[in-house]
Each structure stands twice: as C-alpha cells, then as structure tokens.
Short mmCIF file of C-alpha atoms in Angstrom, two decimals:
data_model
loop_
_atom_site.label_atom_id
_atom_site.label_comp_id
_atom_site.label_asym_id
_atom_site.label_seq_id
_atom_site.Cartn_x
_atom_site.Cartn_y
_atom_site.Cartn_z
CA UNK A 267 -30.37 -2.80 -2.06
CA UNK A 268 -26.51 -1.66 -0.88
CA UNK A 269 -24.08 -3.92 -0.67
CA UNK A 270 -21.13 -1.99 1.42
CA UNK A 271 -20.48 0.44 3.76
CA UNK A 272 -17.49 3.14 4.04
CA UNK A 273 -16.98 4.83 7.71
CA UNK A 274 -14.31 7.48 8.02
CA UNK A 275 -13.53 8.10 11.71
CA UNK A 276 -10.50 10.25 13.12
CA UNK A 277 -10.12 11.53 16.44
CA UNK A 278 -12.86 10.41 19.33
CA UNK A 279 -13.44 7.02 17.07
CA UNK A 280 -13.52 4.60 19.35
CA UNK A 281 -16.29 5.18 21.13
CA UNK A 282 -18.41 5.73 17.99
CA UNK A 283 -17.32 2.73 16.82
CA UNK A 284 -18.23 0.73 19.65
CA UNK A 285 -21.27 2.48 19.94
CA UNK A 286 -22.22 1.65 16.13
CA UNK A 287 -20.52 -2.19 15.94
CA UNK A 288 -22.04 -3.81 18.78
CA UNK A 289 -25.41 -2.95 17.21
CA UNK A 290 -25.01 -4.94 14.00
CA UNK A 291 -26.48 -8.16 14.23
CA UNK A 292 -24.62 -11.42 12.81
CA UNK A 293 -26.23 -11.99 9.85
CA UNK A 294 -25.56 -8.06 8.89
CA UNK A 295 -26.09 -7.97 5.10
CA UNK A 296 -23.64 -5.19 4.38
CA UNK A 297 -20.20 -5.34 4.04
CA UNK A 298 -18.60 -2.60 6.32
CA UNK A 299 -15.24 -0.97 5.29
CA UNK A 300 -13.07 1.60 8.22
CA UNK A 301 -10.72 3.96 8.24
CA UNK A 302 -9.86 5.07 11.51
CA UNK A 303 -6.88 7.83 11.53
CA UNK A 304 -4.41 6.57 13.96
CA UNK A 305 -0.17 6.54 14.64
CA UNK A 306 1.84 4.30 12.10
CA UNK A 307 3.08 2.20 14.65
CA UNK A 308 -0.53 0.96 16.24
CA UNK A 309 -0.93 -2.88 16.98
CA UNK A 310 -3.90 -5.09 17.12
CA UNK A 311 -5.50 -2.95 19.50
CA UNK A 312 -8.50 -1.25 17.33
CA UNK A 313 -9.94 -4.76 15.51
CA UNK A 314 -9.51 -7.26 18.38
CA UNK A 315 -11.45 -4.64 20.99
CA UNK A 316 -13.91 -3.82 18.31
CA UNK A 317 -14.07 -7.50 16.90
CA UNK A 318 -14.77 -7.99 20.73
CA UNK A 319 -18.05 -6.36 21.29
CA UNK A 320 -19.17 -7.29 18.25
CA UNK A 321 -21.67 -9.86 16.28
CA UNK A 322 -19.98 -9.33 13.40
CA UNK A 323 -16.56 -10.22 12.73
CA UNK A 324 -14.06 -7.01 13.03
CA UNK A 325 -10.49 -7.76 11.79
CA UNK A 326 -7.41 -5.82 9.75
CA UNK A 327 -8.15 -5.29 6.08
CA UNK A 328 -5.64 -7.85 4.30
CA UNK A 329 -4.42 -7.34 0.71
CA UNK A 330 -6.25 -9.47 -1.72
CA UNK A 331 -8.96 -10.38 0.51
CA UNK A 332 -12.49 -10.87 -1.14
CA UNK A 333 -15.12 -8.52 0.76
CA UNK A 334 -17.67 -10.18 2.64
CA UNK A 335 -21.34 -8.94 4.13
CA UNK A 336 -21.28 -9.08 7.87
CA UNK A 337 -17.68 -8.17 7.74
CA UNK A 338 -16.20 -5.44 9.38
CA UNK A 339 -12.46 -4.33 7.63
CA UNK A 340 -10.27 -2.21 9.39
CA UNK A 341 -7.48 -0.53 7.55
CA UNK A 342 -4.32 -1.28 8.94
CA UNK A 343 -2.43 1.56 10.15
CA UNK A 344 0.36 3.30 7.98
CA UNK A 345 -1.51 1.61 4.99
CA UNK A 346 -4.47 3.03 2.43
CA UNK A 347 -7.35 0.95 2.12
CA UNK A 348 -8.42 0.55 -1.37
CA UNK A 349 -11.47 -1.13 -3.15
CA UNK A 350 -10.91 -3.15 -6.16
CA UNK A 351 -13.53 -3.12 -9.25
CA UNK A 352 -13.55 -6.98 -8.68
CA UNK A 353 -14.99 -6.64 -4.90
CA UNK A 354 -11.22 -7.29 -3.16
CA UNK A 355 -9.40 -5.31 -0.85
CA UNK A 356 -5.77 -3.83 -1.46
CA UNK A 357 -3.28 -2.15 0.36
CA UNK A 358 -0.87 0.58 -0.79
CA UNK A 359 2.10 3.19 0.63
CA UNK A 360 0.83 5.80 -1.10
CA UNK A 361 1.83 9.68 -0.05
CA UNK A 362 -0.66 10.78 2.59
CA UNK A 363 -3.51 11.98 1.58
CA UNK A 364 -4.68 14.98 3.60
CA UNK A 365 -1.74 14.12 5.80
CA UNK A 366 -3.62 11.00 6.75
CA UNK A 367 -2.96 7.18 5.71
CA UNK A 368 -5.20 5.48 5.41
CA UNK A 369 -6.89 8.20 4.04
CA UNK A 370 -10.61 8.11 4.25
CA UNK A 371 -10.94 10.09 0.45
CA UNK A 372 -8.65 7.16 -0.78
CA UNK A 373 -11.03 4.46 0.71
CA UNK A 374 -13.93 5.90 -0.20
CA UNK A 375 -13.41 7.12 -4.05
CA UNK A 376 -12.24 3.79 -4.86
CA UNK A 377 -14.88 1.95 -3.13
CA UNK A 378 -16.91 5.06 -5.06
CA UNK A 379 -16.15 3.25 -8.21
CA UNK A 380 -16.69 -0.37 -7.96
CA UNK A 381 -19.87 -0.07 -5.98
CA UNK A 382 -21.92 2.85 -7.40
CA UNK A 383 -24.87 3.92 -6.05
CA UNK A 384 -24.84 0.26 -3.63
CA UNK A 385 -22.31 2.12 -1.08
CA UNK A 386 -23.03 3.97 1.61
CA UNK A 387 -20.67 6.42 3.34
CA UNK A 388 -20.39 7.82 6.69
CA UNK A 389 -18.10 10.28 8.40
CA UNK A 390 -18.09 10.18 11.87
CA UNK A 391 -16.29 12.27 14.97
CA UNK A 392 -12.53 13.69 13.70
CA UNK A 393 -10.82 16.92 13.77
CA UNK A 394 -9.48 16.29 10.12
CA UNK A 395 -11.42 17.25 6.79
CA UNK A 396 -10.82 14.23 5.23
CA UNK A 397 -13.28 11.97 4.08
CA UNK A 398 -15.63 15.36 2.41
CA UNK A 399 -14.23 14.71 -0.95
CA UNK A 400 -14.40 11.05 -0.69
CA UNK A 401 -18.09 11.21 0.61
CA UNK A 402 -18.68 14.12 -2.55
CA UNK A 403 -17.52 11.10 -4.91
CA UNK A 404 -19.98 8.60 -3.17
CA UNK A 405 -22.67 10.46 -4.06
CA UNK A 406 -21.68 11.66 -7.76
CA UNK A 407 -21.62 7.81 -7.87
CA UNK A 408 -25.07 7.41 -6.84
CA UNK A 409 -24.76 6.55 -3.21
CA UNK A 410 -25.87 7.80 0.09
CA UNK A 411 -24.01 9.84 2.17
CA UNK A 412 -24.34 9.78 6.09
CA UNK A 413 -22.44 11.98 8.43
CA UNK A 414 -23.15 11.90 12.54
CA UNK A 415 -24.75 15.23 13.50
CA UNK A 416 -21.43 17.28 14.72
CA UNK A 417 -23.64 18.27 18.33
CA UNK A 418 -22.70 14.33 19.14
CA UNK A 419 -19.12 14.09 18.02
CA UNK A 420 -16.38 14.26 19.99
CA UNK A 421 -14.65 16.39 17.73
CA UNK A 422 -17.12 18.40 15.02
CA UNK A 423 -14.75 19.16 12.64
CA UNK A 424 -14.94 15.96 10.07
CA UNK A 425 -18.78 16.21 10.17
CA UNK A 426 -18.98 19.39 9.43
CA UNK A 427 -16.59 19.87 6.83
CA UNK A 428 -18.25 17.20 5.12
CA UNK A 429 -22.00 18.68 5.75
CA UNK A 430 -20.08 22.20 3.66
CA UNK A 431 -18.94 20.28 1.38
CA UNK A 432 -21.64 17.83 0.27
CA UNK A 433 -25.61 17.58 -0.05
CA UNK A 434 -25.81 14.50 2.09
CA UNK A 435 -28.75 12.11 2.45
CA UNK A 436 -28.96 11.97 6.16
CA UNK A 437 -27.40 13.63 9.48
CA UNK A 438 -28.25 11.38 12.63
CA UNK A 439 -27.08 11.55 16.06
CA UNK A 440 -24.42 8.67 17.26
CA UNK A 441 -26.93 7.46 19.86
CA UNK A 442 -29.44 7.11 16.94
CA UNK A 443 -27.02 5.21 14.05
CA UNK A 444 -27.14 1.63 14.73
CA UNK A 445 -30.34 1.47 14.89
CA UNK A 446 -30.60 3.82 11.76
CA UNK A 447 -28.30 1.10 10.17
CA UNK A 448 -30.28 -2.15 10.97
CA UNK A 449 -33.71 -0.78 10.29
CA UNK A 450 -34.28 1.98 8.06
CA UNK A 451 -31.47 1.34 5.82
CA UNK A 452 -32.54 -2.53 5.52
CA UNK A 453 -36.08 -1.89 5.41
CA UNK A 454 -35.39 0.54 2.54
CA UNK A 455 -37.53 3.30 3.70
CA UNK A 456 -34.16 4.66 2.15
CA UNK A 457 -34.82 6.33 -1.34
CA UNK A 458 -31.77 6.64 -3.18
CA UNK A 459 -30.40 5.00 -6.21
CA UNK A 460 -30.02 1.93 -5.14
CA UNK A 461 -33.55 0.93 -5.97
CA UNK A 462 -33.37 1.59 -9.24
CA UNK A 463 -30.75 -1.59 -10.46
CA UNK A 464 -28.23 -1.23 -13.47
CA UNK B 768 -29.81 2.25 -21.80
CA UNK B 769 -26.85 2.15 -24.33
CA UNK B 770 -25.21 4.34 -23.46
CA UNK B 771 -22.01 3.67 -21.60
CA UNK B 772 -21.74 5.03 -17.69
CA UNK B 773 -19.00 7.14 -17.46
CA UNK B 774 -17.83 5.14 -14.79
CA UNK B 775 -16.96 1.94 -16.78
CA UNK B 776 -15.61 4.38 -19.42
CA UNK B 777 -12.89 5.40 -17.16
CA UNK B 778 -12.31 1.58 -16.59
CA UNK B 779 -11.77 1.39 -20.13
CA UNK B 780 -9.86 4.23 -20.73
CA UNK B 781 -7.53 2.87 -18.44
CA UNK B 782 -7.68 0.02 -20.35
CA UNK B 783 -6.76 1.71 -23.06
CA UNK B 784 -3.69 3.28 -21.68
CA UNK B 785 -2.27 0.61 -20.17
CA UNK B 786 -2.47 -1.62 -23.53
CA UNK B 787 -0.76 1.38 -25.08
CA UNK B 788 1.64 1.51 -22.87
CA UNK B 789 2.93 -2.15 -23.24
CA UNK B 790 2.27 -2.25 -27.24
CA UNK B 791 4.94 0.88 -27.35
CA UNK B 792 7.39 0.84 -24.71
CA UNK B 793 6.74 -3.04 -23.36
CA UNK B 794 6.35 -1.91 -20.01
CA UNK B 795 3.21 -4.05 -18.74
CA UNK B 796 0.87 -2.28 -16.17
CA UNK B 797 -2.02 -4.77 -16.90
CA UNK B 798 -1.40 -6.89 -13.98
CA UNK B 799 -1.07 -3.93 -11.41
CA UNK B 800 -4.07 -3.51 -8.55
CA UNK B 801 -6.25 -1.11 -10.32
CA UNK B 802 -7.23 0.94 -7.62
CA UNK B 803 -4.11 2.73 -6.44
CA UNK B 804 -3.28 2.34 -10.29
CA UNK B 805 -6.59 4.62 -11.08
CA UNK B 806 -5.92 7.29 -8.54
CA UNK B 807 -2.25 7.72 -10.08
CA UNK B 808 -3.49 7.79 -13.33
CA UNK B 809 -6.15 10.57 -12.59
CA UNK B 810 -3.55 12.36 -10.66
CA UNK B 811 -1.44 12.85 -13.69
CA UNK B 812 -4.65 14.05 -16.16
CA UNK B 813 -5.38 16.87 -13.04
CA UNK B 814 -1.95 17.79 -13.06
CA UNK B 815 -1.31 17.78 -16.61
CA UNK B 816 -4.57 19.66 -17.22
CA UNK B 817 -6.13 17.04 -19.11
CA UNK B 818 -9.75 16.63 -19.58
CA UNK B 819 -9.84 12.41 -19.62
CA UNK B 820 -7.52 9.29 -19.54
CA UNK B 821 -7.85 8.96 -22.60
CA UNK B 822 -5.92 11.79 -23.70
CA UNK B 823 -3.19 10.46 -22.45
CA UNK B 824 -2.64 8.10 -24.64
CA UNK B 825 -1.69 9.93 -27.46
CA UNK B 826 0.82 11.60 -25.36
CA UNK B 827 2.47 8.33 -24.28
CA UNK B 828 2.53 7.12 -27.74
CA UNK B 829 3.89 10.28 -29.22
CA UNK B 830 6.20 11.67 -26.09
CA UNK B 831 8.95 9.78 -24.25
CA UNK B 832 8.98 12.48 -22.09
CA UNK B 833 5.21 12.27 -20.85
CA UNK B 834 5.77 7.97 -20.68
CA UNK B 835 8.94 9.22 -18.19
CA UNK B 836 6.50 11.07 -16.29
CA UNK B 837 3.97 8.68 -16.33
CA UNK B 838 6.65 5.68 -15.27
CA UNK B 839 7.54 8.28 -12.41
CA UNK B 840 3.83 8.77 -11.14
CA UNK B 841 3.79 4.78 -11.07
CA UNK B 842 6.84 4.63 -8.59
CA UNK B 843 5.91 7.22 -5.95
CA UNK B 844 6.15 5.03 -2.81
CA UNK B 845 7.28 6.36 0.38
CA UNK B 846 10.51 5.07 1.96
CA UNK B 847 12.87 5.62 4.71
CA UNK B 848 15.50 4.32 6.48
CA UNK B 849 15.02 1.38 8.82
CA UNK B 850 11.51 1.14 8.10
CA UNK B 851 9.92 -0.84 10.83
CA UNK B 852 12.91 -1.18 12.89
CA UNK B 853 11.83 -4.38 14.79
CA UNK B 854 12.05 -6.03 11.35
CA UNK B 855 16.01 -5.07 10.81
CA UNK B 856 16.75 -6.20 14.26
CA UNK B 857 15.17 -9.31 13.85
CA UNK B 858 17.16 -9.73 9.91
CA UNK B 859 20.34 -8.61 12.01
CA UNK B 860 19.92 -10.98 15.32
CA UNK B 861 18.85 -13.69 13.33
CA UNK B 862 18.97 -13.60 9.64
CA UNK B 863 22.85 -12.95 9.32
CA UNK B 864 23.81 -15.13 12.04
CA UNK B 865 23.14 -17.68 8.93
CA UNK B 866 24.35 -15.12 6.60
CA UNK B 867 28.01 -15.43 8.28
CA UNK B 868 28.30 -19.42 7.55
CA UNK B 869 28.57 -18.31 4.00
CA UNK B 870 32.21 -16.94 2.10
CA UNK B 871 30.58 -14.54 -0.15
CA UNK B 872 27.15 -13.02 0.61
CA UNK B 873 24.34 -11.90 -2.58
CA UNK B 874 21.39 -9.45 -1.29
CA UNK B 875 18.44 -8.32 -4.00
CA UNK B 876 16.74 -5.16 -2.89
CA UNK B 877 14.07 -6.13 -5.40
CA UNK B 878 11.98 -2.64 -6.15
CA UNK B 879 14.56 -0.82 -4.18
CA UNK B 880 12.93 3.13 -5.05
CA UNK B 881 14.69 5.81 -4.17
CA UNK B 882 17.44 3.19 -2.08
CA UNK B 883 16.77 3.90 1.82
CA UNK B 884 16.34 0.98 2.44
CA UNK B 885 19.63 -0.34 0.93
CA UNK B 886 21.77 1.80 2.80
CA UNK B 887 20.16 0.68 6.25
CA UNK B 888 20.83 -2.75 5.22
CA UNK B 889 24.71 -2.24 3.97
CA UNK B 890 25.39 0.09 7.67
CA UNK B 891 23.91 -2.74 9.55
CA UNK B 892 25.82 -5.38 7.60
CA UNK B 893 29.16 -3.43 8.07
CA UNK B 894 28.42 -3.42 12.15
CA UNK B 895 27.93 -7.17 11.82
CA UNK B 896 31.00 -7.67 9.82
CA UNK B 897 29.45 -8.72 6.88
CA UNK B 898 29.66 -5.95 4.40
CA UNK B 899 33.69 -6.74 3.21
CA UNK B 900 32.32 -9.70 1.54
CA UNK B 901 28.84 -9.24 0.59
CA UNK B 902 26.86 -7.63 -2.55
CA UNK B 903 23.76 -6.25 -2.52
CA UNK B 904 22.42 -5.64 -5.81
CA UNK B 905 19.25 -2.87 -5.89
CA UNK B 906 17.48 -3.02 -8.25
CA UNK B 907 14.13 -1.25 -9.71
CA UNK B 908 12.52 -0.34 -12.85
CA UNK B 909 12.42 3.47 -12.80
CA UNK B 910 15.71 5.09 -13.66
CA UNK B 911 14.85 8.23 -11.82
CA UNK B 912 14.60 6.71 -8.48
CA UNK B 913 17.67 4.77 -9.15
CA UNK B 914 19.35 8.03 -9.37
CA UNK B 915 18.34 9.20 -6.59
CA UNK B 916 19.68 5.73 -5.02
CA UNK B 917 22.87 5.33 -6.78
CA UNK B 918 23.89 9.27 -5.43
CA UNK B 919 22.65 8.82 -2.21
CA UNK B 920 22.00 12.21 -0.97
CA UNK B 921 18.86 12.58 1.26
CA UNK B 922 17.18 15.53 2.85
CA UNK B 923 19.35 16.35 6.23
CA UNK B 924 16.15 17.40 8.06
CA UNK B 925 15.42 13.45 7.89
CA UNK B 926 18.08 12.38 9.80
CA UNK B 927 16.82 12.94 12.92
CA UNK B 928 14.13 10.22 12.72
CA UNK B 929 16.28 8.08 10.79
CA UNK B 930 18.66 8.54 13.79
CA UNK B 931 15.95 6.80 16.16
CA UNK B 932 15.08 4.40 13.76
CA UNK B 933 18.92 3.02 13.17
CA UNK B 934 19.11 2.73 17.00
CA UNK B 935 15.49 1.17 17.51
CA UNK B 936 17.00 -1.26 14.82
CA UNK B 937 19.66 -2.16 17.28
CA UNK B 938 22.50 0.28 15.71
CA UNK B 939 25.38 0.08 17.46
CA UNK B 940 27.30 2.98 16.49
CA UNK B 941 26.33 6.36 15.90
CA UNK B 942 24.29 6.98 12.92
CA UNK B 943 26.01 10.05 11.83
CA UNK B 944 29.48 8.03 11.34
CA UNK B 945 27.47 6.96 8.14
CA UNK B 946 26.86 10.23 6.40
CA UNK B 947 28.04 13.31 5.72
CA UNK B 948 25.94 16.40 6.25
CA UNK B 949 26.27 19.25 4.18
CA UNK B 950 24.22 22.35 2.71
CA UNK B 951 20.79 20.99 4.32
CA UNK B 952 21.58 17.25 2.74
CA UNK B 953 23.25 13.95 4.06
CA UNK B 954 25.23 11.90 1.85
CA UNK B 955 25.79 8.30 2.30
CA UNK B 956 29.38 6.83 2.96
CA UNK B 957 31.19 5.48 0.01
CA UNK B 958 32.60 2.49 2.36
CA UNK B 959 28.96 1.52 2.10
CA UNK B 960 28.31 2.57 -1.68
CA UNK B 961 31.18 0.29 -2.30
CA UNK B 962 29.35 -3.21 -2.01
CA UNK B 963 25.90 -1.73 -4.13
CA UNK B 964 25.22 -2.60 -7.06
CA UNK B 965 22.76 -0.32 -8.21
CA UNK B 966 20.80 -1.64 -11.73
CA UNK B 967 17.48 -1.60 -13.65
CA UNK B 968 15.47 -4.61 -13.27
CA UNK B 969 11.52 -4.83 -14.52
CA UNK B 970 10.05 -7.15 -12.33
CA UNK B 971 7.11 -7.67 -15.11
CA UNK B 972 9.28 -9.34 -17.28
CA UNK B 973 12.71 -9.82 -16.87
CA UNK B 974 14.53 -12.83 -15.38
CA UNK B 975 16.87 -14.02 -12.55
CA UNK B 976 21.27 -12.48 -12.50
CA UNK B 977 22.30 -14.19 -9.84
CA UNK B 978 21.94 -16.82 -6.56
CA UNK B 979 20.79 -14.77 -3.82
CA UNK B 980 21.19 -15.41 0.14
CA UNK B 981 18.56 -13.43 0.83
CA UNK B 982 16.04 -11.69 -1.11
CA UNK B 983 14.23 -7.98 0.26
CA UNK B 984 10.95 -6.94 -1.22
CA UNK B 985 8.94 -4.47 1.03
CA UNK B 986 5.68 -3.28 -0.11
CA UNK B 987 6.26 -4.09 -3.99
CA UNK B 988 3.63 -7.34 -4.11
CA UNK B 989 0.90 -4.94 -2.82
CA UNK B 990 0.63 -3.52 -6.27
CA UNK B 991 0.15 -6.35 -8.08
CA UNK B 992 -2.51 -8.48 -9.08
CA UNK B 993 -2.21 -12.38 -8.10
CA UNK B 994 -1.31 -13.31 -11.20
CA UNK B 995 1.82 -11.10 -11.09
CA UNK B 996 2.36 -12.15 -7.46
CA UNK B 997 2.75 -15.39 -8.59
CA UNK B 998 5.11 -15.03 -11.24
CA UNK B 999 7.57 -12.66 -9.11
CA UNK B 1000 7.67 -14.70 -6.51
CA UNK B 1001 8.34 -17.36 -8.09
CA UNK B 1002 11.30 -15.66 -9.51
CA UNK B 1003 12.47 -15.09 -6.30
CA UNK B 1004 12.27 -18.68 -5.80
CA UNK B 1005 14.19 -19.24 -8.59
CA UNK B 1006 17.12 -16.70 -7.85
CA UNK B 1007 17.19 -17.85 -3.95
CA UNK B 1008 20.15 -20.47 -2.82
CA UNK B 1009 17.88 -23.71 -0.90
CA UNK B 1010 18.16 -22.31 2.70
CA UNK B 1011 17.90 -18.81 1.36
CA UNK B 1012 15.55 -16.49 2.77
CA UNK B 1013 13.08 -13.88 1.71
CA UNK B 1014 11.99 -10.48 3.33
CA UNK B 1015 7.96 -9.08 2.76
CA UNK B 1016 6.36 -6.37 3.58
CA UNK B 1017 4.56 -5.99 6.67
CA UNK B 1018 1.46 -7.01 5.08
CA UNK B 1019 2.31 -9.07 2.23
CA UNK B 1020 2.80 -12.77 2.23
CA UNK B 1021 3.34 -16.29 0.25
CA UNK B 1022 0.55 -17.90 1.65
CA UNK B 1023 -1.97 -17.76 -1.43
CA UNK B 1024 1.23 -18.14 -4.04
CA UNK B 1025 2.42 -21.06 -6.33
CA UNK B 1026 5.38 -20.89 -4.90
CA UNK B 1027 3.87 -21.59 -0.87
CA UNK B 1028 4.93 -25.05 -0.52
CA UNK B 1029 8.94 -24.10 -1.12
CA UNK B 1030 8.98 -22.02 1.62
CA UNK B 1031 8.58 -22.18 5.40
CA UNK B 1032 8.00 -19.62 7.48
CA UNK B 1033 11.23 -18.05 9.55
CA UNK B 1034 9.26 -15.24 11.09
CA UNK B 1035 5.52 -14.65 10.80
CA UNK B 1036 5.48 -11.36 12.71
CA UNK B 1037 8.26 -9.60 10.75
CA UNK B 1038 7.53 -11.52 7.24
CA UNK B 1039 10.58 -13.77 6.95
CA UNK B 1040 10.48 -16.66 4.88
CA UNK B 1041 13.31 -19.60 4.08
CA UNK B 1042 13.16 -21.55 1.07
CA UNK B 1043 13.14 -25.05 1.67
CA UNK B 1044 15.93 -27.19 0.74
CA UNK B 1045 14.53 -29.78 -1.88
CA UNK B 1046 11.52 -27.87 -3.26
#
C-alpha cells in the first residue's frame, strides 16, 4: 500500500494542482508533498487557495512536522523540502538544485529513501527538467512513477524530460489524474513493489 | 532475506561516518537532520570520486585535509545581505528602540557563515546611532567561512541586489558608502569591522561566553534535530539578559522546545522572541 505521494510542478501549476487536489476525499489515505517552483518572496496564497478548494488539508510544510495521511504539504518558497527517515519534514537553505529552491529532485530523492516502495512520484506541467533525476531515484527504490501526459500540460518541458529519462509506470492526461489517484491507486489495481512488503 | 538492502546500508554507513568524526575530532553531527546531511555526504562521495560513503571513513580518520573538506561541505548554505528585508526593518523599528536604553549592547550572530548578515546588522546599528556602543560577536564552527567573514570581501556584482534589499530594510544613507569596490569585489568598511569580533564557536558543544542583548540565529536550527535544537535554545536562553531578544529564521520557532515558557513572542511574523523577566 502506498503511504505518500510527492509531486513536482512548475509553470502552470496552479491550474493542475487545483484540478487534482479538489478531487481527493477528506479521508484520502495518502500523504501528499508538493514542490511548486515559485518566486522566493511568494506569500501564502498558494496553500491557502488550494486548501479552500480541497477536502483534504493543504498547508505549508513546517520543519519537524510529522507527515500525516489526508494532508497536503507545500514546500515554502525559498526553502528545500526534505523527508526524514522517521517520516517528518525538514527544510534547508542549501544551494539551489537545477537552479531551483525548492527543488523537486531534493524532495523526491529524500522521500524515496524514506518511503521506498510505498511512494508515488508525480511530475506535472513545467518549463524545467527538475524532478527527472528524483523520479528516477523513486523507481530505483521500487516506487511508482507517474507523469502528466505532455499534451495536456500547460508547459510540456518537465513531463517530457521525465518521460525521456525514466521508465515511468503511467502517463496520464490531467483530466484523468484525480480519478486515477482515488480509484486505480487505492483499489490496488496498480501493480508494483508496493504490494510485496518488506 | 537476511541481506541488508542497499538503502538501509546507506543509513548505516552515515551512522558510521558520523561516529568516526565524533571519535576523531569531537565534532558531533549525530544530531543533525539527516536528510540534508545525507545529500551533502553523497555530494562529497561524488565530488571525490568515491564508490561509497564507507570509503569516506578512513579518509576523514587519517587525512585532516579531507576532514576540512567535509566541514566545508557541511556549512555550505546560501546567505546574503539583508536577507528578508522586512525582518531587518522590524528590528530597526522596534527592537533597536529597546536596545537604545542600554549603555553597552552585546549582539551575537550564532552561525554567521560568511558574514553577510553581520555586516547588514552593523550598517543598521550605525545608522541608528547604536554601533559605537555595540559589540557584535559573530561565530561559526567553520574556519573557512569565518575567514571570508573576517575579510568582508564579497563579489561586486551582488551589490546591486544588496542595495535594493538595504533600501527595503529601511536603509537611510547610500549603501555604497559602506564598501569599497575594487577589481570586481567589494570590501566592507573598517568602521563596521571595528565593532565585530569574529570567533570560532561550535553550537554543538561550546558554552555561553557573554551576556547578550540580542541573539541572531537564522536558518541554523532547521539543520538540527529536536534534541540539538533544545540544547542550543537552552544555550541562547542562558546567554540572554532578562528582556533580551532572540531572532530566528523565517520558518523556525521555539514553540516546540523546552525553553518555550521562558520566552514571549515579540513578533510572530518576523520570528522575534523575547526573554521573560524571571523564568
């Protein structure tokens, strides 16, 4: 069974995230962690806006916070978001990775070594190649890799880069993503390492 | 199924490396947040062309130069002048008024890295007529960073954006008055440096050394686990005078620490806390 999903998104993210998060039910059993590239001085608009239109709780990630199901944690602007092995969140101001802070690779790679085959990685719209390496790491740890179908992305650079580098499990159009996350994924019609437990 | 999975082995290797460093040099990284630490260690493995973290163990044990390299890796963070100008503005407008009631003022920048924030503070103190009575203690455990901080020489091309931040922080004069530009670099003015004492201090193990009116420690605690955070915050509490101020990073708080009851929140948004009178 999957415990967490990490999401990487850049340009065009607001629309994509709104569509996906608003589909999830209040008791969604998976924790979601998101890196959305944005300006360092961004305020709380993103998490407050997404929280309003979602049944699940959407909030800015705080250091030391325990990761809970049915919660969505957004990386604060200007900080890398990482997952500790005890399933708590941490932040850093280490140098940018792929010119980005927060960086998708940083989140994905730390989450992969924590959740291993209980993790889903999702790459959405964006004009960057950040996240591809991280998605690859998730696969190496036995996790599940999903990419938004490039033709449904506002900017297709990021999904294309991920598909190019990684042997992804699923490529899904934006409009079908929400449904996939609440049905296919939870009904374990998805076959991966997640079902053969350690 | 007895074989250890590679990823668990990595956790074990890090544990071994940190134990070796503690044993050999007394630097205790065992209470650091592991996720960032792991990234930095893996970066070193890659940079030094090693095959695994374990290969770092004999190198740090027997080569001081390699350990110095490791220390440098551990302290690479991004710092700049007047980072988050609003915070500096708040200090200037509301905290400095309080500091003016003292005839001598001690300020401690704990984890000052390459010193940009220290000079920012000195500039503001000068403009508010406080610098002459102030001693700034700027400390870090990393000598390489401290050397840069002491020299106070920064790339000239950064001065443009620093000027903007200086103004946003309520700067009253011309930022260019505080440095001398030469051959692509900007050297901070001696009149600022005179009031700053740079020194090696390790928050992981060293003690309090003076009574402080204001302690600045931004984006350091995020790298520590709760246990080490508690320890460091207790050290700050001990170092502060009654009614002294503590400034933390944007995302840092004392809310979950043992010293919580000894402080009141002075400014929630800017993360400024104030030591209570009798606790």
